PDB file of C-alpha atoms in Angstrom:
ATOM      1  CA  MET A   1       0.060   0.177  -0.037  1.00  0.00           C
ATOM      2  CA  ALA A   2       2.800   2.323   0.962  1.00  0.00           C
ATOM      3  CA  GLN A   3       4.487   1.630  -2.154  1.00  0.00           C
ATOM      4  CA  SER A   4       1.618   2.629  -4.505  1.00  0.00           C
ATOM      5  CA  ILE A   5       1.455   5.896  -2.540  1.00  0.00           C
ATOM      6  CA  GLY A   6       4.935   6.595  -3.184  1.00  0.00           C
ATOM      7  CA  HIS A   7       4.359   5.580  -6.995  1.00  0.00           C
ATOM      8  CA  LEU A   8       1.179   8.021  -7.145  1.00  0.00           C
ATOM      9  CA  LEU A   9       2.948  10.743  -5.714  1.00  0.00           C
ATOM     10  CA  TYR A  10       5.942  10.543  -8.123  1.00  0.00           C
ATOM     11  CA  LEU A  11       3.548  10.370 -11.144  1.00  0.00           C
ATOM     12  CA  VAL A  12       1.930  13.055  -9.930  1.00  0.00           C
ATOM     13  CA  PHE A  13       5.387  15.546  -9.100  1.00  0.00           C
ATOM     14  CA  TYR A  14       6.301  14.053 -12.769  1.00  0.00           C
ATOM     15  CA  VAL A  15       2.951  15.239 -14.239  1.00  0.00           C
ATOM     16  CA  ALA A  16       3.378  18.289 -12.347  1.00  0.00           C
ATOM     17  CA  ILE A  17       6.970  18.984 -13.716  1.00  0.00           C
ATOM     18  CA  LEU A  18       5.911  17.737 -17.657  1.00  0.00           C
ATOM     19  CA  VAL A  19       3.025  20.604 -17.365  1.00  0.00           C
ATOM     20  CA  LEU A  20       5.628  23.125 -16.179  1.00  0.00           C
ATOM     21  CA  CYS A  21       7.968  22.258 -19.155  1.00  0.00           C
ATOM     22  CA  VAL A  22       5.115  22.571 -21.675  1.00  0.00           C
ATOM     23  CA  TRP A  23       4.511  25.793 -20.603  1.00  0.00           C
ATOM     24  CA  ALA A  24       7.791  27.009 -20.786  1.00  0.00           C
ATOM     25  CA  LEU A  25       8.465  25.463 -24.289  1.00  0.00           C
ATOM     26  CA  VAL A  26       4.964  26.947 -25.643  1.00  0.00           C
ATOM     27  CA  ASP A  27       6.032  30.330 -23.933  1.00  0.00           C
ATOM     28  CA  ALA A  28       9.726  30.453 -25.843  1.00  0.00           C
ATOM     29  CA  THR A  29       7.808  29.448 -28.968  1.00  0.00           C
ATOM     30  CA  ARG A  30       5.688  32.215 -29.256  1.00  0.00           C
ATOM     31  CA  ARG A  31       8.040  34.856 -28.638  1.00  0.00           C
ATOM     32  CA  PRO A  32       9.994  36.731 -31.044  1.00  0.00           C
ATOM     33  CA  ALA A  33      14.005  36.152 -31.872  1.00  0.00           C
ATOM     34  CA  GLY A  34      14.959  38.980 -31.532  1.00  0.00           C
ATOM     35  CA  GLY A  35      13.981  39.879 -28.101  1.00  0.00           C
ATOM     36  CA  PHE A  36      16.082  36.890 -26.605  1.00  0.00           C
ATOM     37  CA  VAL A  37      19.074  38.952 -28.101  1.00  0.00           C
ATOM     38  CA  ALA A  38      17.666  42.446 -26.844  1.00  0.00           C
ATOM     39  CA  ALA A  39      17.149  41.254 -23.585  1.00  0.00           C
ATOM     40  CA  GLY A  40      20.754  40.079 -23.257  1.00  0.00           C
ATOM     41  CA  LYS A  41      19.569  36.337 -23.134  1.00  0.00           C
ATOM     42  CA  ARG A  42      20.863  33.312 -25.139  1.00  0.00           C
ATOM     43  CA  THR A  43      19.135  33.030 -28.547  1.00  0.00           C
ATOM     44  CA  LYS A  44      15.599  31.601 -29.039  1.00  0.00           C
ATOM     45  CA  GLN A  45      16.891  28.452 -31.052  1.00  0.00           C
ATOM     46  CA  PHE A  46      18.901  27.978 -27.680  1.00  0.00           C
ATOM     47  CA  TRP A  47      15.891  27.975 -25.088  1.00  0.00           C
ATOM     48  CA  THR A  48      13.936  26.248 -27.826  1.00  0.00           C
ATOM     49  CA  TRP A  49      16.098  23.009 -28.010  1.00  0.00           C
ATOM     50  CA  ILE A  50      16.563  23.169 -24.014  1.00  0.00           C
ATOM     51  CA  LEU A  51      13.104  23.411 -23.251  1.00  0.00           C
ATOM     52  CA  VAL A  52      12.296  19.951 -26.147  1.00  0.00           C
ATOM     53  CA  ALA A  53      14.767  18.377 -24.291  1.00  0.00           C
ATOM     54  CA  ALA A  54      13.391  19.077 -21.100  1.00  0.00           C
ATOM     55  CA  THR A  55       9.864  18.253 -21.988  1.00  0.00           C
ATOM     56  CA  PHE A  56      10.895  14.862 -23.708  1.00  0.00           C
ATOM     57  CA  LEU A  57      12.654  13.869 -20.265  1.00  0.00           C
ATOM     58  CA  ALA A  58       9.679  15.195 -18.424  1.00  0.00           C
ATOM     59  CA  LEU A  59       7.424  12.604 -20.761  1.00  0.00           C
ATOM     60  CA  ALA A  60       9.866  10.008 -20.550  1.00  0.00           C
ATOM     61  CA  ALA A  61       9.129  10.009 -16.955  1.00  0.00           C
ATOM     62  CA  VAL A  62       5.870   9.748 -16.968  1.00  0.00           C
ATOM     63  CA  VAL A  63       5.345   7.264 -19.394  1.00  0.00           C
ATOM     64  CA  GLY A  64       8.329   5.091 -18.311  1.00  0.00           C
ATOM     65  CA  SER A  65       8.512   5.848 -14.272  1.00  0.00           C
ATOM     66  CA  GLY A  66       9.522   2.790 -13.030  1.00  0.00           C
ATOM     67  CA  ILE A  67      13.266   3.501 -14.843  1.00  0.00           C
ATOM     68  CA  PRO A  68      15.368   4.481 -11.659  1.00  0.00           C
ATOM     69  CA  PHE A  69      17.600   7.526 -13.190  1.00  0.00           C
ATOM     70  CA  LEU A  70      14.974   9.231 -15.126  1.00  0.00           C
ATOM     71  CA  GLY A  71      14.022  10.884 -11.677  1.00  0.00           C
ATOM     72  CA  PHE A  72      17.458  12.657 -11.436  1.00  0.00           C
ATOM     73  CA  LEU A  73      16.735  13.862 -15.214  1.00  0.00           C
ATOM     74  CA  THR A  74      13.540  15.198 -14.578  1.00  0.00           C
ATOM     75  CA  LEU A  75      14.969  17.483 -11.822  1.00  0.00           C
ATOM     76  CA  LEU A  76      17.192  18.429 -14.337  1.00  0.00           C
ATOM     77  CA  ALA A  77      14.502  19.184 -17.114  1.00  0.00           C
ATOM     78  CA  ALA A  78      12.342  20.903 -14.001  1.00  0.00           C
ATOM     79  CA  VAL A  79      15.317  23.219 -13.783  1.00  0.00           C
ATOM     80  CA  ALA A  80      15.654  24.464 -17.253  1.00  0.00           C
ATOM     81  CA  ALA A  81      12.295  24.996 -17.100  1.00  0.00           C
ATOM     82  CA  ILE A  82      11.992  27.150 -14.282  1.00  0.00           C
ATOM     83  CA  VAL A  83      15.328  28.797 -15.158  1.00  0.00           C
ATOM     84  CA  TYR A  84      13.651  29.837 -18.522  1.00  0.00           C
ATOM     85  CA  LEU A  85      10.201  31.123 -16.313  1.00  0.00           C
ATOM     86  CA  VAL A  86      11.480  32.421 -13.627  1.00  0.00           C
ATOM     87  CA  ASP A  87      14.597  34.391 -15.648  1.00  0.00           C
ATOM     88  CA  VAL A  88      14.483  34.560 -19.214  1.00  0.00           C
ATOM     89  CA  LYS A  89      10.812  34.860 -19.532  1.00  0.00           C
ATOM     90  CA  PRO A  90      10.438  38.113 -16.983  1.00  0.00           C
ATOM     91  CA  ALA A  91      13.653  40.050 -19.200  1.00  0.00           C
ATOM     92  CA  LEU A  92      11.800  39.047 -22.176  1.00  0.00           C
ATOM     93  CA  GLY A  93       8.981  41.282 -21.320  1.00  0.00           C
ATOM     94  CA  PRO A  94       5.388  41.474 -22.243  1.00  0.00           C
ATOM     95  CA  SER A  95       6.169  41.457 -26.058  1.00  0.00           C
ATOM     96  CA  GLY A  96       9.570  39.587 -25.945  1.00  0.00           C
ATOM     97  CA  ARG A  97      11.270  42.713 -26.971  1.00  0.00           C
ATOM     98  CA  GLY A  98      13.715  43.163 -23.718  1.00  0.00           C
ATOM     99  CA  PRO A  99      12.747  44.046 -20.406  1.00  0.00           C
ATOM    100  CA  ARG A 100       9.633  46.566 -20.434  1.00  0.00           C
ATOM    101  CA  GLY A 101       8.537  45.103 -23.766  1.00  0.00           C
ATOM    102  CA  GLY A 102      11.010  47.309 -25.443  1.00  0.00           C
ATOM    103  CA  GLY A 103       9.951  49.578 -28.863  1.00  0.00           C
ATOM    104  CA  PRO A 104      10.284  53.326 -28.867  1.00  0.00           C
ATOM    105  CA  ARG A 105      10.119  55.280 -25.726  1.00  0.00           C
ATOM    106  CA  ARG A 106       7.961  58.906 -25.881  1.00  0.00           C
ATOM    107  CA  PRO A 107       9.821  61.242 -23.527  1.00  0.00           C
ATOM    108  CA  PRO A 108       7.301  62.479 -20.787  1.00  0.00           C
ATOM    109  CA  SER A 109       5.319  65.625 -21.504  1.00  0.00           C
ATOM    110  CA  SER A 110       6.671  68.734 -20.408  1.00  0.00           C
ATOM    111  CA  THR A 111       3.344  70.359 -20.642  1.00  0.00           C
ATOM    112  CA  GLY A 112       1.738  69.053 -17.397  1.00  0.00           C
ATOM    113  CA  GLY A 113      -1.268  67.584 -16.836  1.00  0.00           C
ATOM    114  CA  TRP A 114      -1.566  63.649 -16.030  1.00  0.00           C
TER     115      TRP A 114
END
C-alpha cells in the first residue's frame, strides 16, 4: 500500500514537471527571436531546444516511471523550465522585446497634466 502511494506521488510530481516544461516551451516558441538577444539572454533556438529536451525527459518520466535514473533527469528538466520561466521570460517582457516590452519610448510630456 505504501509503495503504491509512493508511486502515485512520483507520478503526480512527474506530471507537474511535464506541465511546467510544456508551459515554458509554448511560451518560448511564441516569443520573437529578436527579443531574446535584445534582453541579453541566449538565442531563441537555444532555449527552444533546451525546453524540447526537458519536455521529452519529463514525458519519458511520466510514461516510464519505473526507470530509476529518470527521476534525476526529470529534476534537470524542471530546473531548465524554471530557469526559463523565472529568469528569461520576465526579461523578455510582455511582448518579448527586452525589459518592459521594448519598443520606442516617448519622453514624458513637459506640458503638465496627467
